[in-house]
Amino acid sequence: MMKNREEKTIFEISSEGRKGFRFPKSDVQSAEIPDELLRENLPMPELSEIDVVRHYTHLSSLNYSVDAGFYPLGSCTMKYNPKICEKAARFSGFSQLHPLQPVETVQGALLILYEMQEMLQEISGFRACSLTPAAGAHGEFSGVKMIAAYHQQRKNSHRKTMLIPDSAHGTNPASSVMCGFRVQPVNTNERGNIDLSSLAAFCNDELAGIMITNPNTLGLFDENLVEAIDMVHQAGGLVYGDGANMNALMGIAKPAELGFDVMHFNLHKTFATPHGGGGPGAGAVCCTERLRDYLPGPIAGVIEPASDEMPPLYGWKTPERSIGQIGSFWGHFDVIVKAYIYCLMLGRDGLKRVAEFATLNANYLMHALKADYPLPYDRICMHEFVLDVKWPDAPDIRALDVAKRLMDYDFHPPTNYFPLIVHEALMIEPTETESKQTLDQFIDAMRKIAKEAHEQPDLLHDAPVNTPFGRMDEVKAAKDLKIAE
Amino acid sequence: MMFIPHSDAERDEMLASIGIKSMDDLFEAIPKKYRFPKINLHEGMTEIEASAQLKEIAEADLSVEDVSCFMGAGAYHHYIPAAIDNLISRGEFYTAYTPYQPEISQGTLQGIFEYQSLIARLTGMEAANASHYDGATACAEAGILAYHQYRGKRKKILVSPGLHPHYAAVMRTYLENFEGVHVEIPEFKSLDSVTPQNLADLIDEDTAMVMVQYPDFFGQLFDYSEFAETVHSKGALFCMSVNPIALGLLKTPGAMGADIVVGEGQPLGIPLSLGGPYLGLFAAKKDLIRKVSGRIVGETVDNRGQKAYVLTLTAREQHIRREKATSNICSNQGLNALTAAIYLSLLGKEGLQDVARLCYDKAHYAAEIINKIPGFQVINSTPFFHEFVVACPEPVSEINEHLLHHGILGGFDLSRMIPSLQNVMLIAVTELNSKESIDDLCRILSGEDNDEES
Ligand SMILES: Cc1ncc(COP(=O)(O)O)c(C=O)c1O
């Protein structure tokens, strides 16, 4: 009999009259509140501090995390999150700044934002950068909207088609629609590149642009990239870069030099800021000279140049034709501070080594696994690769089963069922921070699972069994919808 | 090398097993012309060096902990109980990804389920999502929901001039490219004119949603119960943007008839951090839940019969529905939602009432005595929560400069967002402002400081 790992909710452990935190007695007179403005009851839990601490500590023990083990979640870049970044971001001079303080009192913070913009520009080859987007998808929204604004300004509003390769992440089409575009999928060819004849069919005067993820979500550097970008430019379109996979490109190639016009970074992927169980991240957007006036603002800039005695004065600047404000304030400063420290520590050579070792690790795994797992695109990959779990001699085993069984071996599963063009996709991204020993243990587990799939398939169907919880009844969750108690 | 564990020998062994000779061979797919560009950055630093450098940079900033802070306008300086940072600093929470594998993510999932429950209870609504980026994007997402609710047939999103100007701006940015939609915001004329009555006159059959803020940007409080009925009688949705701390005391949007509640969750234990990351609250009536964007956690059971939680109703989301999704949001504010849940659990029923009450009382004390200073006048004529508007005898920037010399971060200069409001300051007071600090503020405003400087 396995131990029951259910945790009571904070409402179930609530006990009337308990307090977990006390405020000082008021030092002013109590003011009157009109009765009709008062709420009737406040159904909040009543707990002591130790109740709360134990509850959340117990909950935390039910999570898998990068700090606990290998997390090869493709497209998510689950690398190690350096602890110094957490510590420094909590310095009072960063964490306790009001967003509307006079700029003279936040010169340190503005310096960080300014230098981070410059570093991202240098890494990507772009000429301008805004750090305001809250996440990758928010960066996409900004960048694609900049493309819309660009066409509109040139009286080209009839350019309504946004091309999106069929391997793209779901945020790409969703962002395009929010910017008023019609989405047109473009095929991927048998080498995992953009199919140029499919692309050519849409290169007309309705073309607004294309969103390209490079390396793409198959983990491949698109061999048709430069030609595809050229075709889109020739047809009057602009090229958006989904920079989710920049971990493979730092110091290896600059997106702006490859021809991209605008791109977002996911600082929570490439620059090692933590994912927080779903966020917050940060999604800086960078662009070329011709799009810089459209960037979302405000952006950190020098408002008074340095003189002999004084350093420059930093402040906020909003570009002339900005697509506007996209969030409550100026972006995810706390996340940016962490990314900034990471860049400082790695420096020029370190960032390039990140891309090199991320790519080395992925190829090492891919090479070791392809004897046991179908590999739909068999060529040198970048920082990740995709397996297709379809064995003719184990037809009832799916990618999901392998993923679940991996948990029994104490690994987090890879991303599954993405990209959509690989039906039984397992997308594996080891990142550079994993050692050869860890990779070897993973290879060993994957091989055992491949063997089990053929010899004892029920071990996979029943998996996971060594985890605090087993497979979930997803249908019940949606049918008997209970999303609050 | 920093954070890369491989020895040279291991690297060579791995290259050999792949069947290539050098690291450079990994990158042959990249056209030679573009391969290995020069990157003009500094050399890397050790932790000791980076830490020292960051400390020095941080010292160039003025932390609100080192002053007496009266600035709000959408971001508030509250006390953050020590247990919070301790809990969210657990690697099990902050180094995990979105809980796509529920068997090994119940910590995050139950945490979000409890967060959703707490927000639903606090706002008096039936359901809440797992978060949006911040208060402003939550407002914009509400507008998009309303657009979809009427299948684009109702084109007007009516927004109160009492909504935070940044939120209004973000709603414009987000909704601009939706076919035919227009965000209508009556021009701000005077504080007296920012009332539900004045807004009610503008609701028509083309209105998809009406958006108000509670307390509004100027601190004003209204009972929107009747207004909600007017909105509904025209067939539109009613959305309220709230300050969650105020709801420790005040009548809930649910009780007033709101269909959607959004808001900035930052006051719930999240540090100011120069404006982000914050927390976009989003709650709604149950019958709208399938139109809500963002992640939602639901209760279920696992195959061992244990009560458990999963991401549910995912057919709304971009990874399933792509261009037909309710929004493009993917990463959200997971850890900040957990922070808010821990904050609400720690404070609990009494603590939340206490903090709301302290904010209210201290703000009213401050308003009363500021109003007595010659040349200064509180211009709120309706009840307010912890923020109020003061007409000043001089430009606010000058007053604030003076206050700063005395260690006081003055109120927000409203002319920065609403140009017609010259010499008008928005003052916020929280539980962290002692009577003494409020008295100091007043002493200096009244010019009773025979100061040594300037
Ligand atoms: C390829 C790709 N594009 C875009 C995104 C969206 O980024 P975010 O979750 O930061 O919004 C992701 C995230 O998983 C991704 O993998």
mmCIF file with all atom_site columns, C-alpha atoms and ligand atoms in Angstrom, chain A residues 74-76 134-138 140 168-169 171-172 213 217 242-245 264 266 268-269 281-283 418, chain B residues 97 133 295 318 328-332, ligand 1:
data_model
loop_
_atom_site.group_PDB
_atom_site.id
_atom_site.type_symbol
_atom_site.label_atom_id
_atom_site.label_alt_id
_atom_site.label_comp_id
_atom_site.label_asym_id
_atom_site.label_entity_id
_atom_site.label_seq_id
_atom_site.pdbx_PDB_ins_code
_atom_site.Cartn_x
_atom_site.Cartn_y
_atom_site.Cartn_z
_atom_site.occupancy
_atom_site.B_iso_or_equiv
_atom_site.pdbx_formal_charge
_atom_site.auth_seq_id
_atom_site.auth_comp_id
_atom_site.auth_asym_id
_atom_site.auth_atom_id
_atom_site.pdbx_PDB_model_num
ATOM   1  C CA . GLY A 1 74  ? 12.231 20.748 -25.069 1.00 0.00 ? 74  GLY A CA 1
ATOM   2  C CA . SER A 1 75  ? 11.707 24.385 -26.064 1.00 0.00 ? 75  SER A CA 1
ATOM   3  C CA . CYS A 1 76  ? 11.803 25.444 -22.401 1.00 0.00 ? 76  CYS A CA 1
ATOM   4  C CA . ALA A 1 134 ? 6.470  40.244 -19.754 1.00 0.00 ? 134 ALA A CA 1
ATOM   5  C CA . ALA A 1 135 ? 7.093  36.913 -21.494 1.00 0.00 ? 135 ALA A CA 1
ATOM   6  C CA . GLY A 1 136 ? 7.890  35.372 -24.842 1.00 0.00 ? 136 GLY A CA 1
ATOM   7  C CA . ALA A 1 137 ? 4.316  35.555 -26.080 1.00 0.00 ? 137 ALA A CA 1
ATOM   8  C CA . HIS A 1 138 ? 4.116  39.186 -24.981 1.00 0.00 ? 138 HIS A CA 1
ATOM   9  C CA . GLU A 1 140 ? 5.706  38.177 -29.990 1.00 0.00 ? 140 GLU A CA 1
ATOM   10 C CA . ALA A 1 168 ? 5.741  26.735 -34.827 1.00 0.00 ? 168 ALA A CA 1
ATOM   11 C CA . HIS A 1 169 ? 4.687  27.158 -31.227 1.00 0.00 ? 169 HIS A CA 1
ATOM   12 C CA . THR A 1 171 ? 1.754  31.398 -29.336 1.00 0.00 ? 171 THR A CA 1
ATOM   13 C CA . ASN A 1 172 ? 2.879  32.436 -32.854 1.00 0.00 ? 172 ASN A CA 1
ATOM   14 C CA . THR A 1 213 ? 11.692 30.074 -34.990 1.00 0.00 ? 213 THR A CA 1
ATOM   15 C CA . THR A 1 217 ? 11.170 23.543 -32.899 1.00 0.00 ? 217 THR A CA 1
ATOM   16 C CA . ASP A 1 242 ? 10.786 33.662 -32.256 1.00 0.00 ? 242 ASP A CA 1
ATOM   17 C CA . GLY A 1 243 ? 13.922 33.702 -30.132 1.00 0.00 ? 243 GLY A CA 1
ATOM   18 C CA . ALA A 1 244 ? 12.848 30.971 -27.729 1.00 0.00 ? 244 ALA A CA 1
ATOM   19 C CA . ASN A 1 245 ? 15.794 28.930 -28.978 1.00 0.00 ? 245 ASN A CA 1
ATOM   20 C CA . HIS A 1 264 ? 12.017 38.390 -28.882 1.00 0.00 ? 264 HIS A CA 1
ATOM   21 C CA . ASN A 1 266 ? 12.940 34.623 -23.535 1.00 0.00 ? 266 ASN A CA 1
ATOM   22 C CA . HIS A 1 268 ? 13.704 32.931 -18.589 1.00 0.00 ? 268 HIS A CA 1
ATOM   23 C CA . LYS A 1 269 ? 15.112 30.419 -21.038 1.00 0.00 ? 269 LYS A CA 1
ATOM   24 C CA . GLY A 1 281 ? 9.550  35.319 -17.249 1.00 0.00 ? 281 GLY A CA 1
ATOM   25 C CA . ALA A 1 282 ? 10.578 38.238 -19.429 1.00 0.00 ? 282 ALA A CA 1
ATOM   26 C CA . GLY A 1 283 ? 10.408 38.668 -23.193 1.00 0.00 ? 283 GLY A CA 1
ATOM   27 C CA . PHE A 1 418 ? 4.978  19.357 -29.714 1.00 0.00 ? 418 PHE A CA 1
ATOM   28 C CA . TYR B 2 97  ? 8.204  24.711 -15.129 1.00 0.00 ? 97  TYR B CA 1
ATOM   29 C CA . TYR B 2 133 ? 0.909  39.373 -16.453 1.00 0.00 ? 133 TYR B CA 1
ATOM   30 C CA . ARG B 2 295 ? -4.330 28.755 -17.410 1.00 0.00 ? 295 ARG B CA 1
ATOM   31 C CA . GLN B 2 318 ? -2.798 28.615 -27.685 1.00 0.00 ? 318 GLN B CA 1
ATOM   32 C CA . ASN B 2 328 ? -1.637 34.143 -26.787 1.00 0.00 ? 328 ASN B CA 1
ATOM   33 C CA . ILE B 2 329 ? -0.607 33.952 -23.127 1.00 0.00 ? 329 ILE B CA 1
ATOM   34 C CA . CYS B 2 330 ? 1.660  31.035 -22.235 1.00 0.00 ? 330 CYS B CA 1
ATOM   35 C CA . SER B 2 331 ? 4.046  31.788 -19.350 1.00 0.00 ? 331 SER B CA 1
ATOM   36 C CA . ASN B 2 332 ? 2.126  33.665 -16.699 1.00 0.00 ? 332 ASN B CA 1
HETATM 37 C C1 . LIG C 3 .   ? 9.084  28.213 -29.412 1.00 0.00 ? 1   LIG C C1 1
HETATM 38 C C2 . LIG C 3 .   ? 8.370  29.009 -28.374 1.00 0.00 ? 1   LIG C C2 1
HETATM 39 N N1 . LIG C 3 .   ? 7.832  30.190 -28.709 1.00 0.00 ? 1   LIG C N1 1
HETATM 40 C C3 . LIG C 3 .   ? 7.179  30.948 -27.795 1.00 0.00 ? 1   LIG C C3 1
HETATM 41 C C4 . LIG C 3 .   ? 7.006  30.535 -26.492 1.00 0.00 ? 1   LIG C C4 1
HETATM 42 C C5 . LIG C 3 .   ? 6.223  31.387 -25.535 1.00 0.00 ? 1   LIG C C5 1
HETATM 43 O O1 . LIG C 3 .   ? 7.014  31.942 -24.536 1.00 0.00 ? 1   LIG C O1 1
HETATM 44 P P1 . LIG C 3 .   ? 6.414  32.381 -23.131 1.00 0.00 ? 1   LIG C P1 1
HETATM 45 O O2 . LIG C 3 .   ? 5.939  31.158 -22.452 1.00 0.00 ? 1   LIG C O2 1
HETATM 46 O O3 . LIG C 3 .   ? 7.547  33.024 -22.441 1.00 0.00 ? 1   LIG C O3 1
HETATM 47 O O4 . LIG C 3 .   ? 5.300  33.329 -23.396 1.00 0.00 ? 1   LIG C O4 1
HETATM 48 C C6 . LIG C 3 .   ? 7.540  29.303 -26.109 1.00 0.00 ? 1   LIG C C6 1
HETATM 49 C C7 . LIG C 3 .   ? 7.370  28.844 -24.709 1.00 0.00 ? 1   LIG C C7 1
HETATM 50 O O5 . LIG C 3 .   ? 7.268  27.752 -24.346 1.00 0.00 ? 1   LIG C O5 1
HETATM 51 C C8 . LIG C 3 .   ? 8.242  28.520 -27.075 1.00 0.00 ? 1   LIG C C8 1
HETATM 52 O O6 . LIG C 3 .   ? 8.755  27.341 -26.725 1.00 0.00 ? 1   LIG C O6 1
#
